[in-house]
Coordinates of C-alpha atoms in Angstrom, one line a residue:
Chain K
X39 CA -15.1 149.2 -33.7
X40 CA -12.6 146.6 -35.0
X41 CA -12.5 147.5 -39.0
X42 CA -12.7 143.5 -39.1
X43 CA -16.2 143.9 -38.7
X44 CA -16.7 146.2 -41.8
X45 CA -19.4 145.0 -44.4
X46 CA -20.6 146.0 -47.5
X47 CA -24.4 146.2 -48.0
X48 CA -26.3 143.7 -49.9
X49 CA -27.8 145.3 -52.6
X50 CA -30.0 143.5 -55.2
X51 CA -28.0 143.0 -57.2
X52 CA -24.9 142.2 -55.2
X53 CA -26.3 140.0 -52.6
X54 CA -25.1 135.9 -52.9
X55 CA -27.8 134.0 -53.5
X56 CA -26.2 130.2 -53.7
X57 CA -25.6 128.9 -50.6
X58 CA -23.7 125.6 -50.6
X59 CA -20.4 128.2 -50.7
X60 CA -19.5 130.6 -47.8
X61 CA -20.3 134.1 -48.9
X62 CA -19.3 136.9 -47.5
X63 CA -19.4 140.8 -47.8
X64 CA -17.1 141.5 -45.6
X65 CA -14.5 144.2 -46.6
X66 CA -11.5 142.8 -45.5
X67 CA -11.8 139.5 -47.1
X68 CA -12.7 141.0 -50.4
X69 CA -9.9 144.0 -50.5
X70 CA -7.9 140.9 -49.7
X71 CA -8.8 138.6 -52.7
X72 CA -8.9 141.5 -55.0
X73 CA -5.0 142.9 -54.2
X74 CA -3.6 139.0 -54.7
X75 CA -5.9 138.9 -58.0
X76 CA -3.0 139.2 -60.8
X77 CA -5.5 139.8 -63.3
X78 CA -8.5 141.6 -62.5
X79 CA -12.0 141.4 -65.0
X80 CA -13.4 144.8 -65.3
X81 CA -16.9 144.7 -67.4
X82 CA -18.9 148.3 -67.8
X83 CA -22.1 148.8 -70.5
X84 CA -21.6 150.4 -73.6
X85 CA -24.1 152.7 -74.9
X86 CA -23.5 151.1 -78.2
X87 CA -23.8 147.6 -78.0
X88 CA -26.3 145.0 -76.5
X89 CA -22.8 143.1 -74.5
X90 CA -21.3 144.5 -71.6
X91 CA -17.6 145.4 -72.3
X92 CA -14.5 143.1 -70.7
X93 CA -11.3 144.2 -70.1
X94 CA -8.3 142.4 -68.0
X95 CA -6.9 144.9 -65.9
X96 CA -4.5 144.9 -63.3
X97 CA -5.5 146.9 -59.5
X98 CA -5.1 147.1 -56.2
X99 CA -7.4 148.7 -53.6
X100 CA -6.0 152.1 -51.3
X101 CA -6.9 154.9 -50.0
X102 CA -5.3 158.0 -51.0
X103 CA -6.8 160.4 -48.1
X104 CA -5.3 157.6 -45.6
X105 CA -2.3 155.7 -47.3
X106 CA -2.0 153.5 -43.7
X107 CA -5.5 152.4 -44.2
X108 CA -5.7 148.5 -43.7
X109 CA -7.8 146.6 -45.7
X110 CA -10.9 145.8 -43.6
X111 CA -11.1 149.7 -44.0
X112 CA -13.0 151.7 -47.1
X113 CA -10.6 151.8 -49.7
X114 CA -11.0 152.7 -53.5
X115 CA -9.9 150.5 -56.3
X116 CA -7.1 151.4 -58.8
X117 CA -7.1 149.9 -61.8
X118 CA -4.0 150.3 -64.0
X119 CA -2.6 148.6 -66.9
X120 CA -4.6 147.5 -69.5
X121 CA -6.9 150.8 -69.2
X122 CA -8.6 151.1 -72.9
X123 CA -9.6 154.2 -74.5
X124 CA -13.1 153.3 -74.9
X125 CA -13.4 152.6 -70.9
X126 CA -11.0 156.1 -70.8
X127 CA -13.7 158.1 -72.6
X128 CA -16.7 156.6 -70.6
X129 CA -15.1 157.6 -67.2
X130 CA -14.8 160.8 -68.6
X131 CA -17.6 161.4 -70.0
X132 CA -20.0 159.7 -67.1
X133 CA -20.2 162.5 -65.0
X134 CA -23.3 163.5 -64.7
X135 CA -26.3 161.5 -63.1
X136 CA -28.6 162.4 -66.5
X137 CA -30.7 159.6 -68.1
X138 CA -29.0 156.8 -66.5
X139 CA -32.9 156.1 -65.3
X140 CA -32.0 152.4 -64.1
X141 CA -34.1 152.7 -60.4
X142 CA -31.1 151.8 -58.5
X143 CA -32.6 154.4 -56.2
X144 CA -31.6 157.8 -55.3
X145 CA -28.0 158.8 -53.9
X146 CA -26.8 156.7 -56.1
X147 CA -26.6 158.5 -59.5
X148 CA -23.4 159.7 -59.0
X149 CA -20.4 160.7 -61.0
X150 CA -17.9 157.9 -62.7
X151 CA -19.1 154.9 -65.1
X152 CA -20.3 152.1 -63.3
X153 CA -18.5 148.8 -63.9
X154 CA -17.9 145.7 -62.3
X155 CA -14.4 144.3 -61.4
X156 CA -14.4 140.3 -60.7
X157 CA -11.1 138.8 -58.7
X158 CA -11.2 134.6 -58.9
X159 CA -9.4 132.8 -57.2
X160 CA -8.5 129.0 -58.5
X161 CA -7.4 126.3 -54.8
X162 CA -8.1 122.9 -56.5
X163 CA -9.9 120.7 -58.6
X164 CA -13.0 118.9 -55.6
X165 CA -13.5 114.8 -57.4
X166 CA -16.5 113.7 -56.2
X167 CA -18.6 110.5 -56.8
X168 CA -20.8 111.8 -59.1
X169 CA -20.1 114.4 -62.2
X170 CA -22.9 116.9 -60.2
X171 CA -20.9 117.0 -56.7
X172 CA -17.9 117.8 -58.7
X173 CA -16.7 121.2 -57.6
X174 CA -13.5 123.6 -57.0
X175 CA -12.3 125.3 -54.5
X176 CA -12.2 128.4 -54.7
X177 CA -12.5 132.2 -53.9
X178 CA -14.1 135.1 -55.8
X179 CA -15.1 138.5 -55.1
X180 CA -17.2 140.8 -56.9
X181 CA -17.0 144.5 -56.4
X182 CA -19.8 147.2 -57.8
X183 CA -18.9 150.7 -58.4
X184 CA -17.7 154.2 -60.5
X185 CA -14.8 154.6 -61.9
X186 CA -13.4 158.2 -62.5
X187 CA -10.0 158.9 -64.5
X188 CA -7.6 160.1 -61.8
X189 CA -6.1 163.3 -62.9
X190 CA -4.2 165.0 -59.9
X191 CA -0.3 164.2 -60.4
X192 CA 0.3 163.2 -56.6
X193 CA -2.8 160.5 -56.6
X194 CA -1.1 159.0 -59.9
X195 CA 2.4 158.9 -58.7
X196 CA 0.9 157.6 -55.4
X197 CA -1.2 154.6 -57.5
X198 CA 1.5 153.7 -59.7
X199 CA 3.6 153.0 -57.2
X200 CA 0.9 151.2 -55.3
X201 CA 0.2 148.6 -58.3
X202 CA 3.7 148.1 -59.4
X203 CA 4.3 146.9 -55.7
X204 CA 1.1 145.4 -55.4
X205 CA 2.0 143.2 -58.8
X206 CA 6.0 142.6 -57.5
X207 CA 6.4 143.1 -53.9
X208 CA 9.0 146.4 -53.6
X209 CA 9.6 146.7 -56.8
X210 CA 8.9 150.5 -57.3
X211 CA 11.7 152.0 -55.7
X212 CA 14.2 149.6 -57.3
X213 CA 13.4 150.4 -61.0
X214 CA 13.5 153.9 -62.7
X215 CA 11.6 156.5 -60.8
X216 CA 9.5 158.6 -60.7
X217 CA 8.4 158.2 -64.0
X218 CA 9.0 160.8 -66.7
X219 CA 7.0 163.1 -68.2
X220 CA 5.8 160.8 -71.0
X221 CA 5.4 158.2 -68.9
X222 CA 3.1 159.9 -67.1
X223 CA 1.3 161.3 -70.1
X224 CA 0.7 157.8 -71.0
X225 CA -0.3 155.9 -67.7
X226 CA -4.2 156.4 -67.5
X227 CA -5.4 155.3 -63.4
X228 CA -8.8 154.6 -62.6
X229 CA -10.0 155.1 -59.0
X230 CA -13.4 152.9 -58.4
X231 CA -15.3 154.0 -55.5
X232 CA -17.0 151.1 -54.7
X233 CA -20.8 150.7 -53.6
X234 CA -21.1 147.5 -52.8
X235 CA -19.1 144.1 -52.9
X236 CA -19.2 140.6 -52.4
X237 CA -17.6 137.2 -52.1
X238 CA -17.9 133.3 -51.9
X239 CA -15.6 130.6 -51.0
X240 CA -15.4 127.0 -51.2
X241 CA -13.3 124.8 -49.3
X242 CA -12.4 121.7 -48.5
X243 CA -13.0 118.3 -48.9
X244 CA -15.8 116.2 -51.8
X245 CA -19.4 116.4 -50.5
X246 CA -21.8 113.9 -52.0
X247 CA -25.3 112.5 -51.6
X248 CA -25.6 110.1 -48.8
X249 CA -27.1 107.7 -51.3
X250 CA -23.4 107.4 -53.4
X251 CA -21.7 107.3 -50.6
X252 CA -23.1 103.8 -48.6
X253 CA -22.8 102.8 -52.0
X254 CA -20.1 100.3 -51.5
X255 CA -19.1 99.2 -55.1
X256 CA -19.3 102.6 -56.4
X257 CA -16.8 103.5 -53.3
X258 CA -14.6 100.9 -54.8
X259 CA -14.5 102.3 -57.8
X260 CA -14.2 105.9 -58.2
X261 CA -11.0 108.0 -56.5
X262 CA -12.3 111.0 -54.6
X263 CA -10.6 113.6 -52.7
X264 CA -9.2 117.2 -53.9
X265 CA -6.4 118.2 -56.0
X266 CA -4.8 121.3 -55.2
X267 CA -4.6 123.9 -57.6
X268 CA -2.1 126.9 -57.4
X269 CA 0.1 129.5 -59.2
X270 CA 3.4 129.0 -59.6
X271 CA 6.7 130.8 -59.8
X272 CA 9.3 129.8 -61.7
X273 CA 13.0 130.8 -61.7
X274 CA 13.3 133.7 -63.3
X275 CA 14.7 134.9 -66.6
X276 CA 17.3 137.2 -67.1
X277 CA 16.1 139.4 -70.0
X278 CA 18.8 140.5 -73.4
X279 CA 19.6 143.7 -72.0
X280 CA 20.2 142.5 -67.9
X281 CA 23.3 143.0 -66.5
X282 CA 22.7 142.5 -62.9
X283 CA 24.0 139.7 -62.7
X284 CA 22.7 137.6 -59.6
X285 CA 19.1 137.9 -58.5
X286 CA 18.7 140.5 -56.2
X287 CA 17.5 139.4 -52.4
X288 CA 13.8 141.1 -52.4
X289 CA 13.2 139.6 -55.5
X290 CA 13.9 135.8 -54.8
X291 CA 12.8 136.5 -51.4
X292 CA 9.2 137.7 -53.3
X293 CA 9.6 134.4 -55.4
X294 CA 10.1 131.9 -52.5
X295 CA 7.3 133.4 -50.0
X296 CA 5.0 133.7 -53.0
X297 CA 5.4 130.2 -53.6
X298 CA 5.4 128.8 -50.0
X299 CA 1.9 131.0 -49.3
X300 CA 0.4 129.8 -52.9
X301 CA 0.7 126.1 -52.0
X302 CA 0.2 126.6 -48.2
X303 CA -3.4 128.6 -49.3
X304 CA -4.2 125.6 -51.7
X305 CA -3.4 122.8 -49.3
X306 CA -5.3 124.4 -46.2
X307 CA -8.3 124.9 -48.7
X308 CA -8.5 121.4 -49.5
X309 CA -8.3 119.4 -45.7
X310 CA -10.6 122.6 -44.6
X311 CA -13.9 120.7 -43.1
X312 CA -16.6 123.4 -45.0
X313 CA -18.7 125.6 -42.9
X314 CA -21.9 127.0 -43.5
X315 CA -24.7 125.5 -44.0
X316 CA -25.2 122.0 -45.9
X317 CA -24.8 121.9 -49.6
X318 CA -27.7 120.5 -51.5
X319 CA -26.5 121.1 -55.6
X320 CA -23.7 121.9 -57.1
Chain L
X189 CA -10.4 126.0 -96.7
X190 CA -8.4 124.6 -93.7
X191 CA -10.4 125.3 -90.3
X192 CA -7.1 127.1 -88.8
X193 CA -8.0 130.2 -90.9
X194 CA -11.2 130.7 -89.8
X195 CA -11.8 134.3 -88.0
X196 CA -14.8 135.9 -86.0
X197 CA -15.9 139.1 -87.5
X198 CA -14.2 142.1 -86.0
X199 CA -17.6 144.1 -84.4
X200 CA -17.0 147.6 -82.9
X201 CA -17.6 145.9 -79.7
X202 CA -15.1 143.3 -80.2
X203 CA -12.1 145.3 -81.7
X204 CA -9.1 145.0 -80.3
X205 CA -7.5 148.8 -79.9
X206 CA -3.6 148.2 -78.5
X207 CA -1.1 147.7 -80.4
X208 CA 1.3 146.8 -78.5
X209 CA 0.2 143.0 -78.2
X210 CA -0.7 140.6 -80.7
X211 CA -4.6 140.4 -81.4
X212 CA -6.0 137.8 -82.9
X213 CA -10.0 136.3 -84.3
X214 CA -9.0 133.1 -85.0
X215 CA -11.6 130.5 -83.8
X216 CA -8.6 128.0 -82.9
X217 CA -6.9 130.7 -80.8
X218 CA -9.8 132.1 -79.4
X219 CA -12.0 128.7 -78.3
X220 CA -8.0 126.8 -77.0
X221 CA -8.1 129.6 -74.5
X222 CA -11.5 129.4 -73.2
X223 CA -10.9 125.5 -73.1
X224 CA -8.1 125.5 -70.8
X225 CA -9.5 128.3 -68.3
X226 CA -10.6 126.7 -65.3
X227 CA -12.3 130.0 -64.2
X228 CA -14.3 132.1 -66.9
X229 CA -16.1 135.3 -66.0
X230 CA -19.4 136.0 -67.6
X231 CA -20.7 139.1 -67.4
X232 CA -24.8 140.2 -68.8
X233 CA -27.2 143.5 -68.2
X234 CA -29.2 143.6 -65.3
X235 CA -33.0 145.3 -66.1
X236 CA -32.6 146.8 -62.6
X237 CA -28.9 147.3 -61.9
X238 CA -26.6 150.3 -63.8
X239 CA -23.9 147.4 -62.9
X240 CA -22.9 144.6 -65.0
X241 CA -23.9 141.2 -63.4
X242 CA -20.4 139.5 -63.2
X243 CA -20.5 135.6 -62.5
X244 CA -17.3 133.0 -62.4
X245 CA -18.1 129.6 -64.0
X246 CA -17.1 126.9 -65.8
X247 CA -17.3 126.2 -69.5
X248 CA -15.9 124.5 -72.6
X249 CA -16.6 125.2 -76.3
X250 CA -18.2 121.9 -78.2
X251 CA -20.4 121.0 -81.4
X252 CA -23.2 119.0 -79.8
X253 CA -24.5 119.2 -83.7
X254 CA -20.9 117.8 -84.7
X255 CA -19.4 116.8 -82.3
X256 CA -16.1 115.9 -84.1
X257 CA -15.5 119.1 -84.9
X258 CA -12.2 121.0 -83.6
X259 CA -11.2 123.6 -82.3
X260 CA -10.9 125.9 -85.4
X261 CA -14.3 124.9 -86.6
X262 CA -17.8 127.1 -85.7
X263 CA -18.6 126.2 -81.7
X264 CA -20.5 127.0 -79.1
X265 CA -19.6 127.7 -75.7
X266 CA -21.6 125.6 -73.0
X267 CA -21.4 127.3 -69.5
X268 CA -22.1 125.1 -66.1
X269 CA -21.4 125.2 -62.3
X270 CA -22.4 128.3 -60.6
X271 CA -25.4 129.2 -62.7
X272 CA -27.0 131.8 -60.4
X273 CA -30.7 131.9 -61.0
X274 CA -31.2 135.2 -62.7
X275 CA -28.5 134.2 -65.1
X276 CA -31.1 131.6 -66.0
X277 CA -33.8 133.4 -65.6
X278 CA -33.0 136.1 -67.8
X279 CA -31.6 133.8 -70.7
X280 CA -35.4 131.5 -70.5
X281 CA -37.0 135.4 -70.5
X282 CA -34.9 137.1 -73.4
X283 CA -36.5 135.2 -76.3
X284 CA -37.7 137.8 -77.9
X285 CA -36.0 141.0 -80.0
X286 CA -38.2 143.4 -78.6
X287 CA -36.9 146.3 -76.5
X288 CA -33.7 145.9 -77.2
X289 CA -33.0 149.0 -78.8
X290 CA -29.2 148.9 -78.3
X291 CA -28.5 149.8 -82.3
X292 CA -25.9 146.8 -82.7
X293 CA -27.4 146.0 -86.6
X294 CA -30.0 143.7 -88.0
X295 CA -29.9 140.5 -88.0
X296 CA -28.4 140.4 -84.4
X297 CA -32.4 140.8 -82.4
X298 CA -31.7 137.6 -81.8
X299 CA -33.3 134.7 -79.2
X300 CA -30.8 134.7 -75.8
X301 CA -29.0 136.9 -73.4
X302 CA -26.4 138.7 -74.4
X303 CA -23.6 137.9 -72.4
X304 CA -19.7 138.5 -72.7
X305 CA -17.1 136.0 -71.4
X306 CA -13.7 136.5 -70.4
X307 CA -10.7 133.8 -70.5
X308 CA -7.6 134.9 -69.3
X309 CA -4.4 133.1 -68.5
X310 CA -1.4 134.6 -66.3
X311 CA 1.9 133.4 -67.6
X312 CA 4.7 136.0 -66.4
X313 CA 5.6 139.0 -64.9
X314 CA 7.7 141.2 -66.9
X315 CA 10.1 143.0 -65.0
X316 CA 11.3 146.2 -66.6
X317 CA 13.9 149.3 -65.9
X318 CA 11.0 151.0 -65.6
X319 CA 7.5 151.2 -64.0
X320 CA 5.1 151.8 -67.0
X321 CA 7.6 149.1 -69.3
X322 CA 6.4 146.0 -66.9
X323 CA 3.8 144.1 -68.0
X324 CA 2.4 140.2 -67.7
X325 CA 2.9 138.2 -70.6
X326 CA -1.1 136.6 -70.6
X327 CA -3.2 135.1 -73.1
X328 CA -6.8 136.3 -72.5
X329 CA -10.2 136.2 -74.9
X330 CA -13.3 137.9 -74.7
X331 CA -16.3 136.0 -76.6
X332 CA -19.8 138.0 -77.2
X333 CA -23.1 135.8 -77.8
X334 CA -26.4 134.9 -76.8
X335 CA -27.2 132.6 -73.7
X336 CA -29.5 130.1 -73.9
X337 CA -31.0 127.4 -71.2
X338 CA -30.1 123.4 -73.1
X339 CA -33.7 122.2 -72.4
X340 CA -33.1 119.0 -74.7
X341 CA -31.8 115.9 -72.8
X342 CA -29.4 114.4 -74.7
X343 CA -27.9 117.9 -75.4
X344 CA -27.6 118.7 -71.7
X345 CA -26.2 115.1 -71.2
X346 CA -23.3 115.6 -73.8
X347 CA -22.6 118.7 -72.4
X348 CA -22.5 117.5 -68.8
X349 CA -19.2 115.1 -70.3
X350 CA -17.9 117.9 -72.2
X351 CA -17.2 119.9 -69.3
X352 CA -16.7 117.4 -66.3
X353 CA -14.1 115.7 -69.1
X354 CA -12.9 119.7 -69.7
X355 CA -11.9 120.7 -66.2
X356 CA -10.1 116.7 -65.6
X357 CA -9.2 115.0 -68.5
X358 CA -10.7 111.2 -68.8
X359 CA -12.9 111.7 -65.5
X360 CA -16.8 111.3 -66.5
X361 CA -16.8 107.7 -67.6
X362 CA -14.7 106.5 -63.9
X363 CA -17.3 108.4 -62.0
X364 CA -21.4 107.1 -61.5
X365 CA -23.3 108.6 -64.6
X366 CA -25.4 108.8 -66.1
X367 CA -27.3 111.7 -63.6
X368 CA -30.0 110.7 -61.4
X369 CA -33.7 111.9 -62.6
X370 CA -32.6 114.6 -59.5
X371 CA -29.4 115.4 -60.7
X372 CA -30.6 116.4 -64.3
X373 CA -33.4 118.6 -62.4
X374 CA -30.2 120.7 -60.4
X375 CA -28.3 121.0 -63.5
X376 CA -28.8 124.1 -65.5
X377 CA -26.5 124.4 -68.3
X378 CA -26.3 127.4 -70.7
X379 CA -25.8 127.5 -74.6
X380 CA -23.8 130.5 -75.8
X381 CA -24.1 131.0 -79.9
X382 CA -21.2 132.9 -80.0
X383 CA -21.1 136.5 -82.0
X384 CA -17.3 137.7 -82.2
X385 CA -14.6 136.9 -80.1
X386 CA -11.0 138.6 -80.0
X387 CA -8.0 137.3 -78.3
X388 CA -4.8 139.0 -77.2
X389 CA -1.5 138.1 -76.4
X390 CA 1.8 139.2 -74.5
X391 CA 4.8 137.0 -74.9
X392 CA 8.9 138.0 -74.6
X393 CA 11.4 139.6 -72.3
X394 CA 10.8 143.0 -71.3
X395 CA 10.7 146.1 -73.7
X396 CA 12.0 149.2 -72.6
X397 CA 12.7 152.8 -73.9
X398 CA 15.9 153.3 -76.0
X399 CA 17.2 156.3 -73.8
X400 CA 16.5 153.6 -70.4
X401 CA 18.8 150.9 -72.0
X402 CA 21.2 153.4 -72.9
X403 CA 21.9 154.5 -69.3
X404 CA 24.3 152.0 -67.7
X405 CA 24.0 153.7 -64.2
X406 CA 20.5 151.9 -64.5
X407 CA 21.6 149.1 -65.9
X408 CA 23.5 147.9 -63.5
X409 CA 21.4 148.8 -60.8
X410 CA 17.9 147.0 -62.4
X411 CA 17.1 143.4 -62.4
X412 CA 15.3 143.1 -66.1
X413 CA 14.0 140.0 -67.1
X414 CA 10.7 137.4 -66.5
X415 CA 9.2 135.5 -64.2
X416 CA 7.5 132.6 -65.6
X417 CA 3.6 132.1 -63.7
X418 CA 1.7 128.7 -64.0
X419 CA -1.0 127.1 -62.6
X420 CA 0.3 123.7 -60.4
X421 CA -1.4 120.6 -59.6
X422 CA -0.1 119.4 -55.8
X423 CA -0.4 116.2 -54.7
X424 CA -4.3 114.5 -55.0
X425 CA -5.0 114.6 -51.4
X426 CA -7.6 111.5 -50.9
X427 CA -10.9 112.8 -49.6
X428 CA -12.8 110.9 -46.3
X429 CA -14.7 108.5 -47.9
X430 CA -12.1 107.9 -50.5
X431 CA -11.4 103.9 -50.6
X432 CA -9.2 103.4 -54.4
X433 CA -5.9 102.9 -52.5
X434 CA -3.5 104.4 -55.3
X435 CA -4.2 107.2 -57.2
X436 CA -5.6 106.1 -60.5
X437 CA -3.4 106.3 -63.3
X438 CA -5.7 108.5 -65.6
X439 CA -5.6 110.7 -62.4
X440 CA -2.2 111.1 -62.1
X441 CA -1.1 111.0 -65.7
X442 CA -3.9 114.5 -66.1
X443 CA -1.7 115.9 -63.3
X444 CA 1.4 115.1 -64.5
X445 CA 0.6 116.0 -68.4
X446 CA -1.1 119.1 -67.2
X447 CA 1.4 120.4 -64.6
X448 CA 4.6 120.1 -67.7
X449 CA 2.1 121.4 -70.2
X450 CA 1.5 124.5 -68.0
X451 CA 5.4 124.9 -67.6
X452 CA 6.3 124.8 -70.5
X453 CA 3.8 127.4 -72.0
X454 CA 5.1 130.1 -69.1
X455 CA 8.8 128.9 -70.2
X456 CA 8.3 129.3 -74.2
X457 CA 6.2 132.5 -73.5
X458 CA 9.2 134.4 -71.1
X459 CA 12.0 133.1 -74.1
X460 CA 9.7 134.7 -77.2
X461 CA 10.9 137.1 -79.4
X462 CA 7.5 139.3 -79.6
X463 CA 6.0 139.3 -82.6
X464 CA 3.8 142.5 -83.9
X465 CA 3.7 145.8 -84.2
X466 CA 7.0 147.3 -82.4
X467 CA 5.1 148.7 -79.0
X468 CA 4.8 152.2 -77.8
X469 CA 3.2 152.4 -74.7
X470 CA 2.6 149.8 -71.6

C-alpha cells in the first residue's frame, strides 16, 4: 500500500463540516502543512481555567524509530521552542488515565497531555463582488494528540536537529554542536503522538452568486480577482559579532529557494480551478 | 488618562512567564497585533472531547457602541469567516453560568463560550552560534474572552464592514452592499468580550552565550545574524469574470503600502537592540 494513501481516522472532533473547501485527512498533506508552517499554535486545557491555553511554538513531524520515514508515514510531532513550564508540568503529570472521563471512547485514555495543534498558511486574498463571497486562499491543518516530555537523550538530540533544520535547511551541522550539558538541561522537547488530524484547503479564483455575476453594472464597477500572499525572506543581515563575511551558500540557497517556492505556491493557488463540491456560502 | 496606558489584568492563565522576551499587557499593542494578523487561531473546549477545538478565523477588534474608539480603548473582538456550526451552537448554548465550576473566581461566570484567540506574527529568523540560541523575531498576542453570537442586525452589518475593511482597506464600499437577505442569514458573527490578554515580542540580533562569542574558531565558521521575514502581496490577478481593466487605485495603494509596511517592520525588528531583561535561555 503506498504510504500516500494513509489517512487519519475522522473523529467527531476532527471532522471538517464545511464543504466549500477541500477537506483532507491524508497524512502526507497534513504533515507537509505542519512542517512548512513556521509558527504552530498549540492549545490545551488548563485545569484551573475555563479558557484553553494557547502557545505559539515551533515543531516538526518525524519518526525517531525510523528516521527515513517519509511524510506520508505515521509520524510524531516534536515541539520545541517556547515550551512553557505550565505545558511541561502538565505533560509530565498527565501520565495516568484516571479522571479524564470526557467520553472520548475506550482505547484512547492514554498517557500524555491532550493537545490540539493548528498550522495555517495564507496563500491569497480572494476579492469577490460581494463582501460575503470574499475569502482567503489558504491551507490549514489541525492535529489532535497526546504530548509527553522526551527524556531519552538520543531522541532529544535527534529532535533538536530535526527542528533546527526544519526552520533553516541544513543549519544544524553548521553551528556549534552537539549542545553542551547546560543547553541540554535547559531544552525541553515534547513529542505528540497524533490521534487524529484534518486539513482544509481553499484555492482558486473568486466564486460569486449567479445573480451578481449577471449584473452588468456591478461587473463594470467591482474589481474581482486574487491578491497572492506569501512569506518573503529578506536579505540576511549580519549580527554584531558575525565574522563570516560572505553569506554561506547553504543559507543563500535556502533563502532563494524558499522565496521561489513561496511565490510559486501562492501563484498556483490563485490560478487553480476550485475542486470539490460547489460552495453555498462563504 | 491617556488610553495608551490601559492594560489587561494579569490572570493566572494569561501571565507570561518567560523573561527573555518582552511581555506586555497593553491593550493598544495587543489589539494592533490582532487586527494586523490575517489568520487568528480560535480555541475552545468541546464538551465531548479531551482535545480543545481549534479553528483558523478572521477577526477585528472594534467597538460597536463607540465606533470611533481607538486601539488603546476597551474593544470587543468580532470573529467572522469560518465560523463552524459547533462554535455557533456552543456560543448560543453557553449563556448560563451553571456547571462551569472551574474555579476561575467569582464575577467571571458570565454568558458566552470561553475562547482563547492567538495572533502571531513572524518577523525574522535569528541565526545564532548554537542551535539553542536560535530564535525567531516575532510578535504574538493571546486574548481570553467570552464569545456570543451577534443577533442585532445593525451590529452585524457594522461588523461585516469592519472585518471586510480589516482584510482589505476600504474594500467594503467598493463592493455590492448591503448584503441581501440570504447573505445576512448565512453569515454568523461572534463578538468576544475580552477578559484578559497578553503579548510577547522578540526582536533584535542574535544573543549567544559569552563562551561561544569568545570562541574565535567558532566565530570564523558560523554565520550569525537575522533573516527578516514578512508577508508579501503579489501582483493582483484578475479573476475570470473581472471586467475592470485597470486595478482600482485603492487596491493598488493597499498592496503597495502593505508591502512597504511589512518589509519595514521586519527590517526594524532585525536591527533593534533587545530591550527587557537579559535572557538566560532560548
